[in-house]
Amino acid sequence: MTPKLRAQRATVPQALAQQKWLTLIGLPVLIYSTIQGIFFIWGLLFVFWGVTSLRSGRIFLLEDIDRREDPALFWIIFAMWLGTGVTYAYYDLTRFF
């Protein structure tokens, strides 16, 4: 019989380093901005999603879409994300100024 190896516990600094800090900070910010009706933050998020999808060549909307396999669908979703992001940011920011 082979002995079972115990999983090593991560130390507190290791556990903190493994956290998804951007997401843990972003979720409450998005919830707060939605409650307060501040939608330019969502606009920035849509633009961010578009830019990262453009760089990676993959986009996700209910399922993975690869730019090489389905270019028309990729570019339609990309344009919608970019357009929505710019629209949200523009109209929400012009409300304040």
Short mmCIF file of N, CA and C in Angstrom, two decimals:
data_model
loop_
_atom_site.label_atom_id
_atom_site.label_comp_id
_atom_site.label_asym_id
_atom_site.label_seq_id
_atom_site.Cartn_x
_atom_site.Cartn_y
_atom_site.Cartn_z
N MET A 1 0.82 -1.17 0.00
CA MET A 1 0.00 0.00 0.00
C MET A 1 0.87 1.24 0.00
N THR A 2 0.56 2.15 -0.92
CA THR A 2 1.36 3.37 -0.97
C THR A 2 0.73 4.41 -0.06
N PRO A 3 1.56 5.14 0.65
CA PRO A 3 1.01 6.16 1.56
C PRO A 3 0.41 7.32 0.76
N LYS A 4 -0.67 7.87 1.28
CA LYS A 4 -1.31 9.02 0.64
C LYS A 4 -0.53 10.28 1.00
N LEU A 5 -0.28 11.06 0.01
CA LEU A 5 0.43 12.32 0.24
C LEU A 5 -0.58 13.37 0.67
N ARG A 6 -0.24 14.07 1.70
CA ARG A 6 -1.12 15.16 2.14
C ARG A 6 -0.87 16.38 1.29
N ALA A 7 -1.94 17.05 0.96
CA ALA A 7 -1.80 18.30 0.22
C ALA A 7 -1.21 19.35 1.16
N GLN A 8 -0.22 20.05 0.67
CA GLN A 8 0.39 21.08 1.49
C GLN A 8 -0.51 22.29 1.53
N ARG A 9 -0.62 22.83 2.71
CA ARG A 9 -1.42 24.04 2.86
C ARG A 9 -0.61 25.24 2.44
N ALA A 10 -1.29 26.14 1.76
CA ALA A 10 -0.62 27.37 1.34
C ALA A 10 -0.52 28.31 2.53
N THR A 11 0.58 29.00 2.60
CA THR A 11 0.72 30.00 3.65
C THR A 11 -0.17 31.19 3.29
N VAL A 12 -0.38 32.07 4.25
CA VAL A 12 -1.24 33.23 4.01
C VAL A 12 -0.73 34.08 2.85
N PRO A 13 0.57 34.41 2.79
CA PRO A 13 1.03 35.19 1.63
C PRO A 13 0.82 34.46 0.30
N GLN A 14 1.01 33.15 0.29
CA GLN A 14 0.79 32.39 -0.94
C GLN A 14 -0.69 32.41 -1.33
N ALA A 15 -1.57 32.27 -0.35
CA ALA A 15 -3.00 32.29 -0.63
C ALA A 15 -3.43 33.65 -1.15
N LEU A 16 -2.89 34.71 -0.56
CA LEU A 16 -3.24 36.06 -1.02
C LEU A 16 -2.72 36.32 -2.43
N ALA A 17 -1.56 35.77 -2.74
CA ALA A 17 -0.97 35.98 -4.07
C ALA A 17 -1.78 35.24 -5.14
N GLN A 18 -2.49 34.19 -4.77
CA GLN A 18 -3.26 33.41 -5.74
C GLN A 18 -4.66 33.96 -5.97
N GLN A 19 -5.07 34.96 -5.23
CA GLN A 19 -6.40 35.54 -5.39
C GLN A 19 -6.51 36.29 -6.70
N LYS A 20 -7.70 36.37 -7.21
CA LYS A 20 -8.00 37.15 -8.41
C LYS A 20 -8.41 38.54 -7.97
N TRP A 21 -7.42 39.38 -7.64
CA TRP A 21 -7.68 40.67 -7.02
C TRP A 21 -8.47 41.61 -7.92
N LEU A 22 -8.17 41.62 -9.18
CA LEU A 22 -8.89 42.51 -10.09
C LEU A 22 -10.39 42.19 -10.09
N THR A 23 -10.70 40.92 -10.10
CA THR A 23 -12.10 40.50 -10.08
C THR A 23 -12.73 40.78 -8.72
N LEU A 24 -12.00 40.51 -7.64
CA LEU A 24 -12.54 40.75 -6.31
C LEU A 24 -12.81 42.23 -6.04
N ILE A 25 -12.05 43.10 -6.66
CA ILE A 25 -12.28 44.54 -6.53
C ILE A 25 -13.35 44.98 -7.52
N GLY A 26 -13.32 44.42 -8.72
CA GLY A 26 -14.24 44.83 -9.78
C GLY A 26 -15.69 44.50 -9.52
N LEU A 27 -15.97 43.34 -8.93
CA LEU A 27 -17.36 42.95 -8.69
C LEU A 27 -18.11 43.94 -7.81
N PRO A 28 -17.59 44.33 -6.64
CA PRO A 28 -18.33 45.31 -5.85
C PRO A 28 -18.45 46.66 -6.54
N VAL A 29 -17.42 47.05 -7.30
CA VAL A 29 -17.48 48.31 -8.04
C VAL A 29 -18.60 48.26 -9.08
N LEU A 30 -18.71 47.15 -9.80
CA LEU A 30 -19.77 47.01 -10.80
C LEU A 30 -21.15 46.97 -10.16
N ILE A 31 -21.28 46.30 -9.03
CA ILE A 31 -22.56 46.26 -8.33
C ILE A 31 -22.94 47.65 -7.87
N TYR A 32 -22.01 48.36 -7.26
CA TYR A 32 -22.27 49.72 -6.78
C TYR A 32 -22.63 50.65 -7.94
N SER A 33 -21.86 50.56 -9.03
CA SER A 33 -22.14 51.46 -10.16
C SER A 33 -23.50 51.17 -10.78
N THR A 34 -23.92 49.92 -10.80
CA THR A 34 -25.24 49.59 -11.32
C THR A 34 -26.34 50.14 -10.43
N ILE A 35 -26.19 49.99 -9.13
CA ILE A 35 -27.18 50.51 -8.19
C ILE A 35 -27.28 52.02 -8.29
N GLN A 36 -26.15 52.68 -8.46
CA GLN A 36 -26.12 54.15 -8.53
C GLN A 36 -26.41 54.69 -9.93
N GLY A 37 -26.53 53.83 -10.92
CA GLY A 37 -26.79 54.27 -12.28
C GLY A 37 -25.60 54.90 -12.96
N ILE A 38 -24.40 54.46 -12.60
CA ILE A 38 -23.16 54.97 -13.20
C ILE A 38 -22.70 53.91 -14.21
N PHE A 39 -23.06 54.14 -15.47
CA PHE A 39 -22.85 53.09 -16.47
C PHE A 39 -21.57 53.24 -17.28
N PHE A 40 -20.81 54.32 -17.11
CA PHE A 40 -19.56 54.43 -17.88
C PHE A 40 -18.56 53.36 -17.45
N ILE A 41 -18.68 52.88 -16.22
CA ILE A 41 -17.78 51.80 -15.76
C ILE A 41 -18.06 50.53 -16.57
N TRP A 42 -19.35 50.24 -16.83
CA TRP A 42 -19.70 49.11 -17.69
C TRP A 42 -19.17 49.35 -19.10
N GLY A 43 -19.23 50.59 -19.56
CA GLY A 43 -18.69 50.91 -20.88
C GLY A 43 -17.22 50.61 -20.98
N LEU A 44 -16.47 50.99 -19.95
CA LEU A 44 -15.04 50.70 -19.93
C LEU A 44 -14.79 49.20 -19.93
N LEU A 45 -15.63 48.45 -19.22
CA LEU A 45 -15.50 46.99 -19.18
C LEU A 45 -15.75 46.39 -20.56
N PHE A 46 -16.77 46.87 -21.26
CA PHE A 46 -17.03 46.37 -22.62
C PHE A 46 -15.86 46.67 -23.56
N VAL A 47 -15.30 47.85 -23.46
CA VAL A 47 -14.14 48.20 -24.29
C VAL A 47 -12.96 47.29 -23.93
N PHE A 48 -12.75 47.06 -22.64
CA PHE A 48 -11.68 46.16 -22.19
C PHE A 48 -11.88 44.76 -22.76
N TRP A 49 -13.12 44.24 -22.68
CA TRP A 49 -13.40 42.91 -23.24
C TRP A 49 -13.11 42.88 -24.74
N GLY A 50 -13.49 43.93 -25.44
CA GLY A 50 -13.23 43.97 -26.87
C GLY A 50 -11.75 43.96 -27.19
N VAL A 51 -10.99 44.78 -26.49
CA VAL A 51 -9.55 44.87 -26.74
C VAL A 51 -8.86 43.54 -26.42
N THR A 52 -9.20 42.94 -25.29
CA THR A 52 -8.55 41.66 -24.95
C THR A 52 -8.95 40.56 -25.93
N SER A 53 -10.18 40.58 -26.41
CA SER A 53 -10.60 39.59 -27.41
C SER A 53 -9.88 39.80 -28.72
N LEU A 54 -9.69 41.05 -29.10
CA LEU A 54 -8.98 41.35 -30.34
C LEU A 54 -7.54 40.86 -30.25
N ARG A 55 -6.91 41.05 -29.10
CA ARG A 55 -5.52 40.60 -28.93
C ARG A 55 -5.40 39.08 -28.92
N SER A 56 -6.39 38.41 -28.30
CA SER A 56 -6.29 36.95 -28.18
C SER A 56 -6.84 36.21 -29.40
N GLY A 57 -7.70 36.86 -30.18
CA GLY A 57 -8.31 36.19 -31.33
C GLY A 57 -9.46 35.29 -30.95
N ARG A 58 -9.89 35.37 -29.70
CA ARG A 58 -11.02 34.57 -29.21
C ARG A 58 -11.97 35.48 -28.47
N ILE A 59 -13.24 35.19 -28.61
CA ILE A 59 -14.25 35.97 -27.93
C ILE A 59 -15.25 34.99 -27.34
N PHE A 60 -15.89 35.36 -26.26
CA PHE A 60 -16.84 34.45 -25.63
C PHE A 60 -18.18 35.15 -25.46
N LEU A 61 -19.19 34.60 -26.11
CA LEU A 61 -20.56 35.04 -25.93
C LEU A 61 -21.41 33.78 -25.97
N LEU A 62 -21.68 33.24 -24.81
CA LEU A 62 -22.40 31.98 -24.64
C LEU A 62 -21.58 30.76 -25.06
N GLU A 63 -20.62 30.95 -25.93
CA GLU A 63 -19.68 29.90 -26.29
C GLU A 63 -18.44 30.55 -26.89
N ASP A 64 -17.35 29.80 -26.97
CA ASP A 64 -16.10 30.32 -27.53
C ASP A 64 -16.24 30.53 -29.03
N ILE A 65 -15.79 31.69 -29.49
CA ILE A 65 -15.75 32.01 -30.92
C ILE A 65 -14.31 32.33 -31.26
N ASP A 66 -13.74 31.59 -32.19
CA ASP A 66 -12.37 31.81 -32.62
C ASP A 66 -12.39 32.65 -33.90
N ARG A 67 -11.51 33.66 -33.96
CA ARG A 67 -11.48 34.56 -35.11
C ARG A 67 -11.16 33.81 -36.41
N ARG A 68 -10.30 32.80 -36.35
CA ARG A 68 -9.93 32.06 -37.56
C ARG A 68 -11.04 31.14 -38.04
N GLU A 69 -11.80 30.56 -37.10
CA GLU A 69 -12.83 29.60 -37.47
C GLU A 69 -14.14 30.28 -37.88
N ASP A 70 -14.47 31.40 -37.25
CA ASP A 70 -15.74 32.07 -37.52
C ASP A 70 -15.53 33.59 -37.52
N PRO A 71 -14.85 34.11 -38.54
CA PRO A 71 -14.46 35.52 -38.51
C PRO A 71 -15.65 36.49 -38.51
N ALA A 72 -16.71 36.21 -39.26
CA ALA A 72 -17.84 37.13 -39.31
C ALA A 72 -18.47 37.29 -37.93
N LEU A 73 -18.72 36.19 -37.26
CA LEU A 73 -19.33 36.24 -35.93
C LEU A 73 -18.41 36.93 -34.93
N PHE A 74 -17.12 36.66 -35.02
CA PHE A 74 -16.15 37.30 -34.14
C PHE A 74 -16.21 38.82 -34.30
N TRP A 75 -16.17 39.31 -35.54
CA TRP A 75 -16.14 40.75 -35.77
C TRP A 75 -17.47 41.42 -35.43
N ILE A 76 -18.57 40.71 -35.60
CA ILE A 76 -19.87 41.28 -35.21
C ILE A 76 -19.93 41.47 -33.70
N ILE A 77 -19.53 40.46 -32.95
CA ILE A 77 -19.55 40.56 -31.49
C ILE A 77 -18.55 41.61 -31.02
N PHE A 78 -17.38 41.63 -31.62
CA PHE A 78 -16.38 42.63 -31.27
C PHE A 78 -16.92 44.04 -31.50
N ALA A 79 -17.53 44.28 -32.65
CA ALA A 79 -18.09 45.60 -32.95
C ALA A 79 -19.20 45.97 -31.97
N MET A 80 -20.01 44.99 -31.60
CA MET A 80 -21.09 45.26 -30.64
C MET A 80 -20.51 45.63 -29.28
N TRP A 81 -19.48 44.91 -28.83
CA TRP A 81 -18.88 45.22 -27.53
C TRP A 81 -18.24 46.60 -27.55
N LEU A 82 -17.49 46.88 -28.60
CA LEU A 82 -16.83 48.17 -28.69
C LEU A 82 -17.86 49.30 -28.79
N GLY A 83 -18.86 49.11 -29.63
CA GLY A 83 -19.90 50.11 -29.78
C GLY A 83 -20.68 50.35 -28.50
N THR A 84 -21.04 49.28 -27.82
CA THR A 84 -21.76 49.40 -26.55
C THR A 84 -20.89 50.10 -25.52
N GLY A 85 -19.64 49.73 -25.45
CA GLY A 85 -18.74 50.34 -24.47
C GLY A 85 -18.56 51.83 -24.70
N VAL A 86 -18.31 52.21 -25.93
CA VAL A 86 -18.13 53.63 -26.24
C VAL A 86 -19.43 54.40 -26.00
N THR A 87 -20.56 53.82 -26.37
CA THR A 87 -21.84 54.48 -26.16
C THR A 87 -22.13 54.68 -24.68
N TYR A 88 -21.96 53.63 -23.88
CA TYR A 88 -22.19 53.75 -22.43
C TYR A 88 -21.29 54.82 -21.84
N ALA A 89 -20.02 54.77 -22.16
CA ALA A 89 -19.07 55.72 -21.58
C ALA A 89 -19.38 57.14 -22.04
N TYR A 90 -19.63 57.34 -23.32
CA TYR A 90 -19.88 58.67 -23.85
C TYR A 90 -21.13 59.29 -23.22
N TYR A 91 -22.25 58.59 -23.28
CA TYR A 91 -23.49 59.18 -22.79
C TYR A 91 -23.50 59.35 -21.28
N ASP A 92 -22.87 58.45 -20.58
CA ASP A 92 -22.85 58.60 -19.12
C ASP A 92 -21.92 59.73 -18.69
N LEU A 93 -20.78 59.87 -19.35
CA LEU A 93 -19.85 60.94 -18.99
C LEU A 93 -20.37 62.31 -19.41
N THR A 94 -21.10 62.39 -20.54
CA THR A 94 -21.65 63.69 -20.93
C THR A 94 -22.75 64.14 -19.99
N ARG A 95 -23.34 63.21 -19.28
CA ARG A 95 -24.37 63.55 -18.28
C ARG A 95 -23.74 64.34 -17.12
N PHE A 96 -22.49 64.05 -16.82
CA PHE A 96 -21.82 64.71 -15.70
C PHE A 96 -21.20 66.05 -16.09
N PHE A 97 -20.93 66.25 -17.36
CA PHE A 97 -20.22 67.47 -17.78
C PHE A 97 -21.10 68.36 -18.58
#
